[in-house]
mmCIF file of C-alpha atoms in Angstrom:
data_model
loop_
_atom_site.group_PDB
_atom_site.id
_atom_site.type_symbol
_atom_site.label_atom_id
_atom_site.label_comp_id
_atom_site.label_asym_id
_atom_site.label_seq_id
_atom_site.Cartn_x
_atom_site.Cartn_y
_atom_site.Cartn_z
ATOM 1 C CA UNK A 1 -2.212 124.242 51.366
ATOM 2 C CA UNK A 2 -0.348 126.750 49.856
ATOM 3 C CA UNK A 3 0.645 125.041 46.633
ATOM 4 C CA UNK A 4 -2.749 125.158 44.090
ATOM 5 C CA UNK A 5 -3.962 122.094 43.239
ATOM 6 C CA UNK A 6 -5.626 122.156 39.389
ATOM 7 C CA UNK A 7 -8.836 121.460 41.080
ATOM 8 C CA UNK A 8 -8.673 124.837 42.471
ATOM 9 C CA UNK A 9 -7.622 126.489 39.149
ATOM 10 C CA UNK A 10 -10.637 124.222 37.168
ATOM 11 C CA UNK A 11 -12.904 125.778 39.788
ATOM 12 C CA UNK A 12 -12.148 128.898 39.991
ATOM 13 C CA UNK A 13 -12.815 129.490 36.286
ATOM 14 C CA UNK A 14 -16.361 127.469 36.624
ATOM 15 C CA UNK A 15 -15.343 124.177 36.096
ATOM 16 C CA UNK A 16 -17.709 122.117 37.872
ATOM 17 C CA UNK A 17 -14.952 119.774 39.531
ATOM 18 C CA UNK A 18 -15.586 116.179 40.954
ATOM 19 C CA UNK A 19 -13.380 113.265 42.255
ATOM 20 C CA UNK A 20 -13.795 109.893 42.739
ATOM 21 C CA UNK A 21 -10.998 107.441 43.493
ATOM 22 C CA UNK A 22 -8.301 107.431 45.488
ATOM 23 C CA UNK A 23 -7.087 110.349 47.390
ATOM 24 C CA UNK A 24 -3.874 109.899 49.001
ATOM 25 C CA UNK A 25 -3.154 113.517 49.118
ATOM 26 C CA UNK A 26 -3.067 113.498 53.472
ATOM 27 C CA UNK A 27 -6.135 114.395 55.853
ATOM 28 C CA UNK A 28 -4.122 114.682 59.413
ATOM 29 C CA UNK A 29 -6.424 118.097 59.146
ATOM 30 C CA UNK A 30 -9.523 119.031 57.317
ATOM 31 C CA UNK A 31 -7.957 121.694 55.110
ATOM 32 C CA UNK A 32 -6.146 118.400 53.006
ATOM 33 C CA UNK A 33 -9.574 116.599 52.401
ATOM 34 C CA UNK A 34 -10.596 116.766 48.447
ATOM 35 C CA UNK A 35 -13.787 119.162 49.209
ATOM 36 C CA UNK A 36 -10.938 121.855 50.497
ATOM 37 C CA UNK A 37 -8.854 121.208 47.784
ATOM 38 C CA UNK A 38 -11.186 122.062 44.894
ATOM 39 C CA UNK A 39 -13.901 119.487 44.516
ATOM 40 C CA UNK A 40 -17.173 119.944 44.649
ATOM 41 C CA UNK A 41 -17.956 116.229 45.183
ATOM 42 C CA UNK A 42 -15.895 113.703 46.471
ATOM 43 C CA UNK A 43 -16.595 109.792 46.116
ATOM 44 C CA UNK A 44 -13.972 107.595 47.528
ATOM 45 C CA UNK A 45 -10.899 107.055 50.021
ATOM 46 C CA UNK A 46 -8.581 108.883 51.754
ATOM 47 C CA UNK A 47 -5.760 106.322 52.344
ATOM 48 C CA UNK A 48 -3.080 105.335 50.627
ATOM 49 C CA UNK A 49 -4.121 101.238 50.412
ATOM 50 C CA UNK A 50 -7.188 99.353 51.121
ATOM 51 C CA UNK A 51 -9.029 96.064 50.703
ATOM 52 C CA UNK A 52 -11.074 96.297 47.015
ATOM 53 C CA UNK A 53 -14.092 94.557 49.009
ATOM 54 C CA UNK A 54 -14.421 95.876 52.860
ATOM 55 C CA UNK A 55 -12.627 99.342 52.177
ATOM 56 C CA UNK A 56 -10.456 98.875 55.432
ATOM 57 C CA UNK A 57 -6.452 99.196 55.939
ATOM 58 C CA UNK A 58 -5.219 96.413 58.062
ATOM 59 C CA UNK A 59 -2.235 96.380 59.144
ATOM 60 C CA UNK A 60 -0.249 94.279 62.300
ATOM 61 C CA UNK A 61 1.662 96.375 64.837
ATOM 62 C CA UNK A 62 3.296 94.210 67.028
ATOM 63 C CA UNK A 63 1.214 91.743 68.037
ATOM 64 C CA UNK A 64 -1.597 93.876 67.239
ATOM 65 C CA UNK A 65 -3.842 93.956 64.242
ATOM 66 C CA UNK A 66 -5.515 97.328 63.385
ATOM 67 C CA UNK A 67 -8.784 97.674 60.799
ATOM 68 C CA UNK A 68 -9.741 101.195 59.647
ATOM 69 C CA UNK A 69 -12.753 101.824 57.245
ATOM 70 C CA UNK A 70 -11.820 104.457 54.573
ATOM 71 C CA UNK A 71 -14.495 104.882 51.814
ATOM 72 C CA UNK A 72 -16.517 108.332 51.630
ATOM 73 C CA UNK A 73 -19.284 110.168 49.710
ATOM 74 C CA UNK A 74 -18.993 113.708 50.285
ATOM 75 C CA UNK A 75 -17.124 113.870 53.719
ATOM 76 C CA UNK A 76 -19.567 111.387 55.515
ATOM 77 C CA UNK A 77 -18.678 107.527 55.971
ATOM 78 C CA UNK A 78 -20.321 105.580 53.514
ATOM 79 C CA UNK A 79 -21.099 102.014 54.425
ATOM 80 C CA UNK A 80 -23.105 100.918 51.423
ATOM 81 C CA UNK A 81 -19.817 100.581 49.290
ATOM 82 C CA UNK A 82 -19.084 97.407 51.699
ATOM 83 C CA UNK A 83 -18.655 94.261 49.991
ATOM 84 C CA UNK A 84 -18.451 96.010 46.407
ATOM 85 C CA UNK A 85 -15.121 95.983 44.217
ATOM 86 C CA UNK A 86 -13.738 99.283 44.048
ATOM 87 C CA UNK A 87 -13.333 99.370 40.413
ATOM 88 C CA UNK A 88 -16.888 99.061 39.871
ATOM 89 C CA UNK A 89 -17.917 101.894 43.074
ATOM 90 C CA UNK A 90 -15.638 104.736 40.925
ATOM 91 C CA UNK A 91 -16.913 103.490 36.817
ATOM 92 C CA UNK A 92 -20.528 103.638 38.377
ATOM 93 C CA UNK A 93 -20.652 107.239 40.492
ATOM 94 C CA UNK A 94 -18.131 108.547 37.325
ATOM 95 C CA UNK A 95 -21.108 107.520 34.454
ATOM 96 C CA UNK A 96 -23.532 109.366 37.240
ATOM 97 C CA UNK A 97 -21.755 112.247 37.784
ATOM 98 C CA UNK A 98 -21.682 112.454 33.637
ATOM 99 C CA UNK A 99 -25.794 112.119 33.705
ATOM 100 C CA UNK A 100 -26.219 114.282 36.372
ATOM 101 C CA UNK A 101 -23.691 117.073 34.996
ATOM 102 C CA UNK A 102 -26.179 116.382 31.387
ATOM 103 C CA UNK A 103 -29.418 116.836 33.647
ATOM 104 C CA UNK A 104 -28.393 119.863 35.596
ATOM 105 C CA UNK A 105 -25.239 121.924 33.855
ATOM 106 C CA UNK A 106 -26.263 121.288 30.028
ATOM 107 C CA UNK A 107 -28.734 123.253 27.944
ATOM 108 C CA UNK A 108 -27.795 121.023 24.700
ATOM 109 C CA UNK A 109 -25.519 118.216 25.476
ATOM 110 C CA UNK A 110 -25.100 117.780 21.391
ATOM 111 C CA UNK A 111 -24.072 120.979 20.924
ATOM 112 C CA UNK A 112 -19.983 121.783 21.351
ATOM 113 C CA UNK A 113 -19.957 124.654 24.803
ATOM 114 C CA UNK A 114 -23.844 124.202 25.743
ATOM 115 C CA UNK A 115 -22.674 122.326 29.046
ATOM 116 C CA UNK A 116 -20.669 124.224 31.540
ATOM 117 C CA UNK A 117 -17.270 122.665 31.773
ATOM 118 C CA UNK A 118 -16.112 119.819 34.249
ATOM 119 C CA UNK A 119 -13.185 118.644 35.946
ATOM 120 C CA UNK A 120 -13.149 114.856 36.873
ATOM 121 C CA UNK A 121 -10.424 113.447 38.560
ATOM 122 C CA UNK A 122 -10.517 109.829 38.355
ATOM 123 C CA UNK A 123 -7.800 108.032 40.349
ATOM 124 C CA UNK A 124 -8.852 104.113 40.505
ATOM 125 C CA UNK A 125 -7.106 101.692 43.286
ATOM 126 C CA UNK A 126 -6.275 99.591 40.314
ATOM 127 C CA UNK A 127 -3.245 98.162 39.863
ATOM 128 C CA UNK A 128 -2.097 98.687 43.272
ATOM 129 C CA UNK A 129 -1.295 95.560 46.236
ATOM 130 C CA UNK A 130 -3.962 94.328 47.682
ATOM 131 C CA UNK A 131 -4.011 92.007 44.528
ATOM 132 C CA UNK A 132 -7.991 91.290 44.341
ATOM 133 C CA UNK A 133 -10.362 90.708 41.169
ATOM 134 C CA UNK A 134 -13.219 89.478 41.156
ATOM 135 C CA UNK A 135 -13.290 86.143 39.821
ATOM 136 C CA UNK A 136 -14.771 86.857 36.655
ATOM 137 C CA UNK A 137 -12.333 88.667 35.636
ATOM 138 C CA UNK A 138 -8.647 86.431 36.464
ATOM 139 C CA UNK A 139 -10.983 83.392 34.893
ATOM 140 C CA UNK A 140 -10.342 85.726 31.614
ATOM 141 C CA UNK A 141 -6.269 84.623 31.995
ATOM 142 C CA UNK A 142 -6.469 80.561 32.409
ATOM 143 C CA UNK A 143 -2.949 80.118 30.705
ATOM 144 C CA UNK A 144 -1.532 82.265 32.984
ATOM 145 C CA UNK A 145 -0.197 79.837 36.017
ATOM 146 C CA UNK A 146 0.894 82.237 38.551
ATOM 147 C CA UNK A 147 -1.979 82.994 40.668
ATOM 148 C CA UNK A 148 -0.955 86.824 41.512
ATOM 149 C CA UNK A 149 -0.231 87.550 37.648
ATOM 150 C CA UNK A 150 -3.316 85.880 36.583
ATOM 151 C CA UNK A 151 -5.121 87.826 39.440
ATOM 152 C CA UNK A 152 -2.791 91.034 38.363
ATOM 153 C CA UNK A 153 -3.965 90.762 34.929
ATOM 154 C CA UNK A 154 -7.997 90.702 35.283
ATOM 155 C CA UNK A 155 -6.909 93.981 37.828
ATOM 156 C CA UNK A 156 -5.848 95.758 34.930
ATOM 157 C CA UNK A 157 -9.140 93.657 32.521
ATOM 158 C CA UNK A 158 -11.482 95.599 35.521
ATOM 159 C CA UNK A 159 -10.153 98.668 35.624
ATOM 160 C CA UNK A 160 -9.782 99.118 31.627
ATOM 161 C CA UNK A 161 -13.924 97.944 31.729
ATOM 162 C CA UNK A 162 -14.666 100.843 33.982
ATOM 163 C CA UNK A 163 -12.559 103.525 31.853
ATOM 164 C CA UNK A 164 -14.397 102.089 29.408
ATOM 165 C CA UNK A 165 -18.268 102.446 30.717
ATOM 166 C CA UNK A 166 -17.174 106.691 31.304
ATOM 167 C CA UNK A 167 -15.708 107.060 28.075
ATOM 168 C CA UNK A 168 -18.487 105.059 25.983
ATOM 169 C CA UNK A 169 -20.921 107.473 28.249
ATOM 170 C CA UNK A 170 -19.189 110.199 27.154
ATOM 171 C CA UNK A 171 -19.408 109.305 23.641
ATOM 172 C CA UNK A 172 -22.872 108.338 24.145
ATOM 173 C CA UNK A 173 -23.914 111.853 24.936
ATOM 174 C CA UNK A 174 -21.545 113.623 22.610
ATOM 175 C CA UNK A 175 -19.738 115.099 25.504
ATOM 176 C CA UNK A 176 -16.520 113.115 24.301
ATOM 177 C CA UNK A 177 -15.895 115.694 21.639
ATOM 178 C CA UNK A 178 -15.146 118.214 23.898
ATOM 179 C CA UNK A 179 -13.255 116.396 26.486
ATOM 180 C CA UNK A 180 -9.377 115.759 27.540
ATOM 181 C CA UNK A 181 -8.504 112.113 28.779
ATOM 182 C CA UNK A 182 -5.051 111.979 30.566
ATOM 183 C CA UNK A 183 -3.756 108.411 31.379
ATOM 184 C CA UNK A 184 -1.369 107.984 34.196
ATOM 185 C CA UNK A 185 -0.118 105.352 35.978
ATOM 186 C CA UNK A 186 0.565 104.499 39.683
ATOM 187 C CA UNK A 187 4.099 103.380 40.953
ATOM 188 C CA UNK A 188 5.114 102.796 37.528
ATOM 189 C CA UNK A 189 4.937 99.350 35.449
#
C-alpha cells in the first residue's frame, strides 16, 4: 500500500475512476481490494483464475477438491453474474458505467471538457486458461481442427466484441474524442 497505484493519482485530480475485470492485485486484507486502491466502483473478481460461467476457482488438494465463488459488485458477493460469460458481465457494466458517467458527470457530452474526466480500468479474463467460449463464438473457426485453438480463437472473437460495444459507445456519444485506449496483454502471446 505504499506504492500509488494510477487509480489513486486519476482520483485524486477528479477523475471519476471505475474498474471492472479482473483484479489480481491480492486481498489477504481489505486495504488491497480495488475500492482502497482508487476506484470508486468495482465490478468483477478478485482472483487470479476462474470459470467464465460459475465464477468459482477449483482446484484439487490432495484428494480434496475446493470451489470458491469470486465475482463482486462493489465489495458485496454478487450472485446474479452466475451462469453468464465473463466477457459479456465486463462489455455490459463498462457501456453502463459510460451512460451513467453521460447522465450524472456531463453537462454536454458533445462538447470536448463538458464531462468530468474518468478513469476505467478494464482488465477482461480473456485470453487466459480456463479455455471457455461460448459456442457461438468457436463455431466462427470450423477449419480450425484443434478443439482448444478453435475454442482459443472465438476467446479472443468475444473479447474483441466487447472492446468493441465500449468503444462504439464511446464514439456514439462523442466521448471517444477525448479519450486514451491502452491495449495490453496478459502473459504474453
Amino acid at each position: 500500500t505504499n506504492f500509488t497505484l494510477m487509480s489513486e493519482y486519476f482520483r485524486d485530480i477528479g477523475y471519476k475512476t471505475h474498474m471492472v475485470g479482473k483484479w489480481h492485485l491480492g486481498f489477504c486484507h481489505e486495504d488491497y481490494l480495488p475500492l482502497k486502491r482508487g476506484f470508486e466502483t468495482f465490478y468483477g473478481f478478485y482472483i487470479g483464475v476462474e470459470d467464465y460461467y460459475d465464477h468459482c476457482y477449483h482446484a484439487t488438494f490432495g484428494d480434496t477438491g475446493v470451489h470458491g465463488y469470486d465475482f463482486r459488485d462493489q465489495d458485496e458477493i454478487d450472485v446474479t453474474a452466475l451462469g453468464t460469460y465473463s466477457t459479456k458481465l465486463f462489455a455490459d457494466r463498462a457501456v453502463k458505467i459510460i451512460d451513467d458517467h453521460i447522465a450524472t458527470h456531463c453537462n454536454d457530452y458533445s462538447i470536448i471538457g463538458a464531462c468530468y474526466p474518468m478513469f476505467m480500468f478494464l482488465p477482461f479474463q480473456s485470453v487466459h486458461y480456463p479455455i471457455e467460449v461460448p459456442k457461438e463464438y468457436s463455431d466462427l473457426y470450423p477449419n480450425i481442427k484443434k478443439e482448444s485453438r478453435r475454442l482459443f480463437s472465438g476467446m479472443v472473437s468475444a473479447m474483441d466484441d466487447a472492446i468493441g460495444m465500449v468503444v462504439n459507445r464511446l464514439n456514439s456519444t462523442a466521448l471517444l474524442d477525448n479519450t486514451i485506449i491502452v491495449f495490453l496483454s496478459d502473459n504474453g502471446a
